[in-house]
PDB file of C-alpha atoms in Angstrom:
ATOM      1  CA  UNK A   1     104.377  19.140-102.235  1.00  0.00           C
ATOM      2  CA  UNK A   2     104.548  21.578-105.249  1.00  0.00           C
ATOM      3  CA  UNK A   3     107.938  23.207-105.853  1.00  0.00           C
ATOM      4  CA  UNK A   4     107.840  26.902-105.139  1.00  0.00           C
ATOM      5  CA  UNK A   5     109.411  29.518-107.321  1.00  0.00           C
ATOM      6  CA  UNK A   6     110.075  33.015-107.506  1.00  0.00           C
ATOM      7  CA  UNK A   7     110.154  34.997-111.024  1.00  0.00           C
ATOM      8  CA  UNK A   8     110.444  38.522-111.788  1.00  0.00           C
ATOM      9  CA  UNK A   9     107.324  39.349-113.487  1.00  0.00           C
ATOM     10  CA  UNK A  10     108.076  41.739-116.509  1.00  0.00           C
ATOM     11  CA  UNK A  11     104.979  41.099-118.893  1.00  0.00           C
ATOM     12  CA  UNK A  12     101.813  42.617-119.037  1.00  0.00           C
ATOM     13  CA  UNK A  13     100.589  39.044-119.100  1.00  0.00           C
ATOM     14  CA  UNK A  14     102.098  38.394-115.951  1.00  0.00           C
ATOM     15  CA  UNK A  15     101.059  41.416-114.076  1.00  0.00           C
ATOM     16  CA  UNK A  16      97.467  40.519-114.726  1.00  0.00           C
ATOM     17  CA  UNK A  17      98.150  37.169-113.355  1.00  0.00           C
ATOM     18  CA  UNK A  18      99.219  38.703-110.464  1.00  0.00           C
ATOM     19  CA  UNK A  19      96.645  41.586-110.223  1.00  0.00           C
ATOM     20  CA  UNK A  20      93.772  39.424-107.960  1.00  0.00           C
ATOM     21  CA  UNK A  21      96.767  38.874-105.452  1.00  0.00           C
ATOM     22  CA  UNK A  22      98.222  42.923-105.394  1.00  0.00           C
ATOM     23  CA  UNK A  23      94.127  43.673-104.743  1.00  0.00           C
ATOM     24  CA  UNK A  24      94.341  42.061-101.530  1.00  0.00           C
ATOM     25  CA  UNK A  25      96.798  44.039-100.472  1.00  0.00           C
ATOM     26  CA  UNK A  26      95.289  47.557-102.363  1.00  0.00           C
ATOM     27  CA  UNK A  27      91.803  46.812-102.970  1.00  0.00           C
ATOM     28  CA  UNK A  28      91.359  50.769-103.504  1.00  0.00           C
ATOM     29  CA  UNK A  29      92.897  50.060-107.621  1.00  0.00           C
ATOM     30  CA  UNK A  30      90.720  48.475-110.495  1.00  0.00           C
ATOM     31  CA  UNK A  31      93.437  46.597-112.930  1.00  0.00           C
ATOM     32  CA  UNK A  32      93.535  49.635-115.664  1.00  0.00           C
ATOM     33  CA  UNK A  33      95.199  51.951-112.934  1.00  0.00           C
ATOM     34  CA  UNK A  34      97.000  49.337-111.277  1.00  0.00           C
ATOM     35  CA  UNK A  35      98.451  48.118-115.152  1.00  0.00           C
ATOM     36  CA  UNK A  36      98.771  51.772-115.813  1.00  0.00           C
ATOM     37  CA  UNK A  37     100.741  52.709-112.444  1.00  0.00           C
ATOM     38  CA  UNK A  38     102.903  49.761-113.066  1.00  0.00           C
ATOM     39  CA  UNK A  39     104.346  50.979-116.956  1.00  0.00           C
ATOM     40  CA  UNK A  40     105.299  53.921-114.814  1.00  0.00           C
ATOM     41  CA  UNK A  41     106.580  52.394-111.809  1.00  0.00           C
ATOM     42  CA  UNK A  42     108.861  50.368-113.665  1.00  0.00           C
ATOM     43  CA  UNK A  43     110.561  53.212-115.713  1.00  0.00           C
ATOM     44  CA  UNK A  44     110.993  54.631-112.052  1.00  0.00           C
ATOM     45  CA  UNK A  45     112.827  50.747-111.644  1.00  0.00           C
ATOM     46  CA  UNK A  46     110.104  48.666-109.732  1.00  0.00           C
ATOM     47  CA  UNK A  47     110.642  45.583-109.650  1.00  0.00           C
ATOM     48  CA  UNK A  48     107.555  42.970-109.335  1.00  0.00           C
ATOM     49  CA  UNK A  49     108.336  39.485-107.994  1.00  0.00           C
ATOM     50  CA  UNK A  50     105.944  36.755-107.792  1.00  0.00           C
ATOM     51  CA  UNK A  51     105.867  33.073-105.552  1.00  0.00           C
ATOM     52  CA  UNK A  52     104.833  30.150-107.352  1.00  0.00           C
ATOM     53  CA  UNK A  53     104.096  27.354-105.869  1.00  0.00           C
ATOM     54  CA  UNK A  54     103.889  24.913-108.863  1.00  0.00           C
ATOM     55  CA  UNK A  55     101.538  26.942-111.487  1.00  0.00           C
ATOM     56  CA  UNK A  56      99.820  29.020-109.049  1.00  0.00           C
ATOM     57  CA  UNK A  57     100.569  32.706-107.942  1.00  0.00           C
ATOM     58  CA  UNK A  58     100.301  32.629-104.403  1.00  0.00           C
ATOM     59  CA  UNK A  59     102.275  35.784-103.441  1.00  0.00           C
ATOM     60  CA  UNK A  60     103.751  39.203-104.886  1.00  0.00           C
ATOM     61  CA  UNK A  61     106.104  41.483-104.063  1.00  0.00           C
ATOM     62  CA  UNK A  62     107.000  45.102-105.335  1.00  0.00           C
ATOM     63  CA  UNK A  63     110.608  47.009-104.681  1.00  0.00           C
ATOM     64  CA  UNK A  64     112.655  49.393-105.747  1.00  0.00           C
ATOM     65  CA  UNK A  65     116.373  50.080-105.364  1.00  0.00           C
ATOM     66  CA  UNK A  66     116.702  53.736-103.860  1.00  0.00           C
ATOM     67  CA  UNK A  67     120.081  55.838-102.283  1.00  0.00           C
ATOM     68  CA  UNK A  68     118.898  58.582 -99.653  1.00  0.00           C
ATOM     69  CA  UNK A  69     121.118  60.143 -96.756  1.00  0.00           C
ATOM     70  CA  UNK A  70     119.169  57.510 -93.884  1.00  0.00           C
ATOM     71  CA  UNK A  71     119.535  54.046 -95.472  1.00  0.00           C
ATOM     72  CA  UNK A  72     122.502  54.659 -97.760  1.00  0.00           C
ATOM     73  CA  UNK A  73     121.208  51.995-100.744  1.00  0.00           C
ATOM     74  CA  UNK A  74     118.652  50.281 -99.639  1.00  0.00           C
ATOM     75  CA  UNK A  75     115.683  48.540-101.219  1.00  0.00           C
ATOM     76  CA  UNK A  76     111.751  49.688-100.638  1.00  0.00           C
ATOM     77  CA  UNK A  77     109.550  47.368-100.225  1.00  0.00           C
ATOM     78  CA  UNK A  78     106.452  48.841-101.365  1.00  0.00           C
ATOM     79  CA  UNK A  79     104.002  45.910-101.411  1.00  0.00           C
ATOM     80  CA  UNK A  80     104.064  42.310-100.494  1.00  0.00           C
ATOM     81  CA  UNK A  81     100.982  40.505 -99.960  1.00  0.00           C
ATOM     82  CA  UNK A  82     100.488  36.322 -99.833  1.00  0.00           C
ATOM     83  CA  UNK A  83      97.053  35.133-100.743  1.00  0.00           C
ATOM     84  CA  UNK A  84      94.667  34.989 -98.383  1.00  0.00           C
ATOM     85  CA  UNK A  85      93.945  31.693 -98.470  1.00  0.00           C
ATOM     86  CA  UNK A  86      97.658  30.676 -98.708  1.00  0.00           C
ATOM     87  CA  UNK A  87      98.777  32.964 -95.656  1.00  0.00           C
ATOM     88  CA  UNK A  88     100.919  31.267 -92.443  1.00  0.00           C
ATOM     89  CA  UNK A  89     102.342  28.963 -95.003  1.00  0.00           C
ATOM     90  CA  UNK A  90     105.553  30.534 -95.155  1.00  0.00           C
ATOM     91  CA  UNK A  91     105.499  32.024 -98.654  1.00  0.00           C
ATOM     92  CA  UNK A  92     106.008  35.476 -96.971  1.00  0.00           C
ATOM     93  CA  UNK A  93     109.062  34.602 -95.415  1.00  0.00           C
ATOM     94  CA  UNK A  94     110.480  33.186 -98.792  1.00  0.00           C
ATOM     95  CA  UNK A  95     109.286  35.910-100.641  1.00  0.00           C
ATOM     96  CA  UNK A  96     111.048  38.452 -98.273  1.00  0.00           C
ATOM     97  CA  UNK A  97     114.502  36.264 -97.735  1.00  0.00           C
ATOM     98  CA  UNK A  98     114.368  36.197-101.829  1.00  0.00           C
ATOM     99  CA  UNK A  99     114.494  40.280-101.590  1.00  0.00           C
ATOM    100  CA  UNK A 100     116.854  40.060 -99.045  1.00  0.00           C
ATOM    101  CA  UNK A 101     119.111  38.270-101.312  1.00  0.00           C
ATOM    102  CA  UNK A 102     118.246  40.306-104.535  1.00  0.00           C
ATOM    103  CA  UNK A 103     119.039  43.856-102.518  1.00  0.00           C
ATOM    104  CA  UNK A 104     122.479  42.787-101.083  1.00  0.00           C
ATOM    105  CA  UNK A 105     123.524  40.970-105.421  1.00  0.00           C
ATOM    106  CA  UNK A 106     122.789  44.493-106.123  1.00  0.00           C
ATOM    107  CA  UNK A 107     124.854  46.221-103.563  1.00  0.00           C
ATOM    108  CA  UNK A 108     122.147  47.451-100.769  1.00  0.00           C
ATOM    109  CA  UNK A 109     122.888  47.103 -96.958  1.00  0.00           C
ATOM    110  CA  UNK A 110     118.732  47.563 -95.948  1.00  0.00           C
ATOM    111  CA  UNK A 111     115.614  46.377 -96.955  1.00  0.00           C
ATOM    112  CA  UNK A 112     113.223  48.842 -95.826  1.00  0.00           C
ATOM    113  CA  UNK A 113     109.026  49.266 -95.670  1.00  0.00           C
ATOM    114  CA  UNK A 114     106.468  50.973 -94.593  1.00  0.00           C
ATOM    115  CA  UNK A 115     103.140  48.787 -93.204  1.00  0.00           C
ATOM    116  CA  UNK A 116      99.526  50.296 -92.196  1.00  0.00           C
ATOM    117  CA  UNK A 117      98.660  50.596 -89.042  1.00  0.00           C
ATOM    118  CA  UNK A 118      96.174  48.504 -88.729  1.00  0.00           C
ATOM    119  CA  UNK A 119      98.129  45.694 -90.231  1.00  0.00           C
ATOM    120  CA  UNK A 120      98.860  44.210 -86.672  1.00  0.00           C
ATOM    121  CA  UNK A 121      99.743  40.555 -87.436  1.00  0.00           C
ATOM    122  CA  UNK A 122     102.223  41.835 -90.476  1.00  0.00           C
ATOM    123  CA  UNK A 123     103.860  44.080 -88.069  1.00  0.00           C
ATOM    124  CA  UNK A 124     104.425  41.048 -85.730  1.00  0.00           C
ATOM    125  CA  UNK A 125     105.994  38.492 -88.898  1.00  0.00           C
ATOM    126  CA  UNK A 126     108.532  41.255 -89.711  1.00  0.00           C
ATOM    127  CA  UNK A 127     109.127  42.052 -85.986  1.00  0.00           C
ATOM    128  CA  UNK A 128     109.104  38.757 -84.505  1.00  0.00           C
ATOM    129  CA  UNK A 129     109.785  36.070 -87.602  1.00  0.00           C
ATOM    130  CA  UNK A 130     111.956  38.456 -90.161  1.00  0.00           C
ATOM    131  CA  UNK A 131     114.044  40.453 -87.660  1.00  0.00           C
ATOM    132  CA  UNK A 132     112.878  44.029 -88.713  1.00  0.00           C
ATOM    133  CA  UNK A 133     112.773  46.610 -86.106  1.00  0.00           C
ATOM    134  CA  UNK A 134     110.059  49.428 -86.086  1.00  0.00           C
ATOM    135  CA  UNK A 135     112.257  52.673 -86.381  1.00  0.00           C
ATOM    136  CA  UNK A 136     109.900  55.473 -86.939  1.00  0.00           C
ATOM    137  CA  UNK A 137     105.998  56.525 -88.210  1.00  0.00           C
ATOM    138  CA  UNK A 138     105.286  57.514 -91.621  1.00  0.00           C
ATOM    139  CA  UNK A 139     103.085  60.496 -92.371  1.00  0.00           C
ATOM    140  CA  UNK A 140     100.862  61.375 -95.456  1.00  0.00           C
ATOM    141  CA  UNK A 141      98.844  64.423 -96.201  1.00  0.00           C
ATOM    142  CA  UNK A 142      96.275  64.108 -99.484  1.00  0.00           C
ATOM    143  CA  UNK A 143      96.292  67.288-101.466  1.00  0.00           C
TER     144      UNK A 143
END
């Protein structure tokens, strides 16, 4: 079994690597906008993690550290997708327990996210396998 590994990714270089894995999870973005909304993300302190197992990017994750008057700090989870064909292999898990550990070394008591609707099985890994609990609805209006 190949050793798996988790590395911030910080270089352009790497966030290409890791672009045909985010597009899973947000087909909607071609890599120029997803390359240019990550320069600006990470002045705003995103955070991009990827899963190795041996040389291959199997999963990535994006956070941010945030204070508001709910969650006190917490870390946002804005994105964390496993490759399709590498899914129920428990790189999610390790992924997550790896942010888990990352938001309480920098001083945050939640790790929070938001998840579509229609993503039915997530909702039931971070339910049922993570220990999350569903605490309220998110709503967007496009202007």
């Amino acid at each position: 079994m190949a050793t798996v590994a988790i590395r911030e990714l910080t270089t352009e270089e790497a966030w290409r690597q890791a672009f045909p894995v985010m597009r899973e999870l947000r087909p909607h973005l071609d890599e120029a906008a997803y390359l240019d909304y990550l320069r600006e993300m990470r002045e705003q302190g995103y955070t991009l993690f990827g899963l190795f197992c041996g040389e291959e990017l199997v999963a990535v994750a994006g956070v941010i550290r945030l204070t508001n008057l709910y969650y006190g700090r917490h870390v946002w989870v804005y994105d964390l997708v496993t490759r399709e064909d590498r899914r129920s292999r428990g790189f999610g898990e390790a992924l997550l327990w790896h942010i888990h550990e990352w938001a309480r070394k920098h001083g945050c008591g939640v790790v929070a996210l938001s998840s579509g609707l229609q993503r039915v099985r997530a909702h039931r890994f971070y339910e049922e396998k993570m220990g999350y609990e569903k605490t309220s609805y998110a709503f967007k209006k496009t202007l």
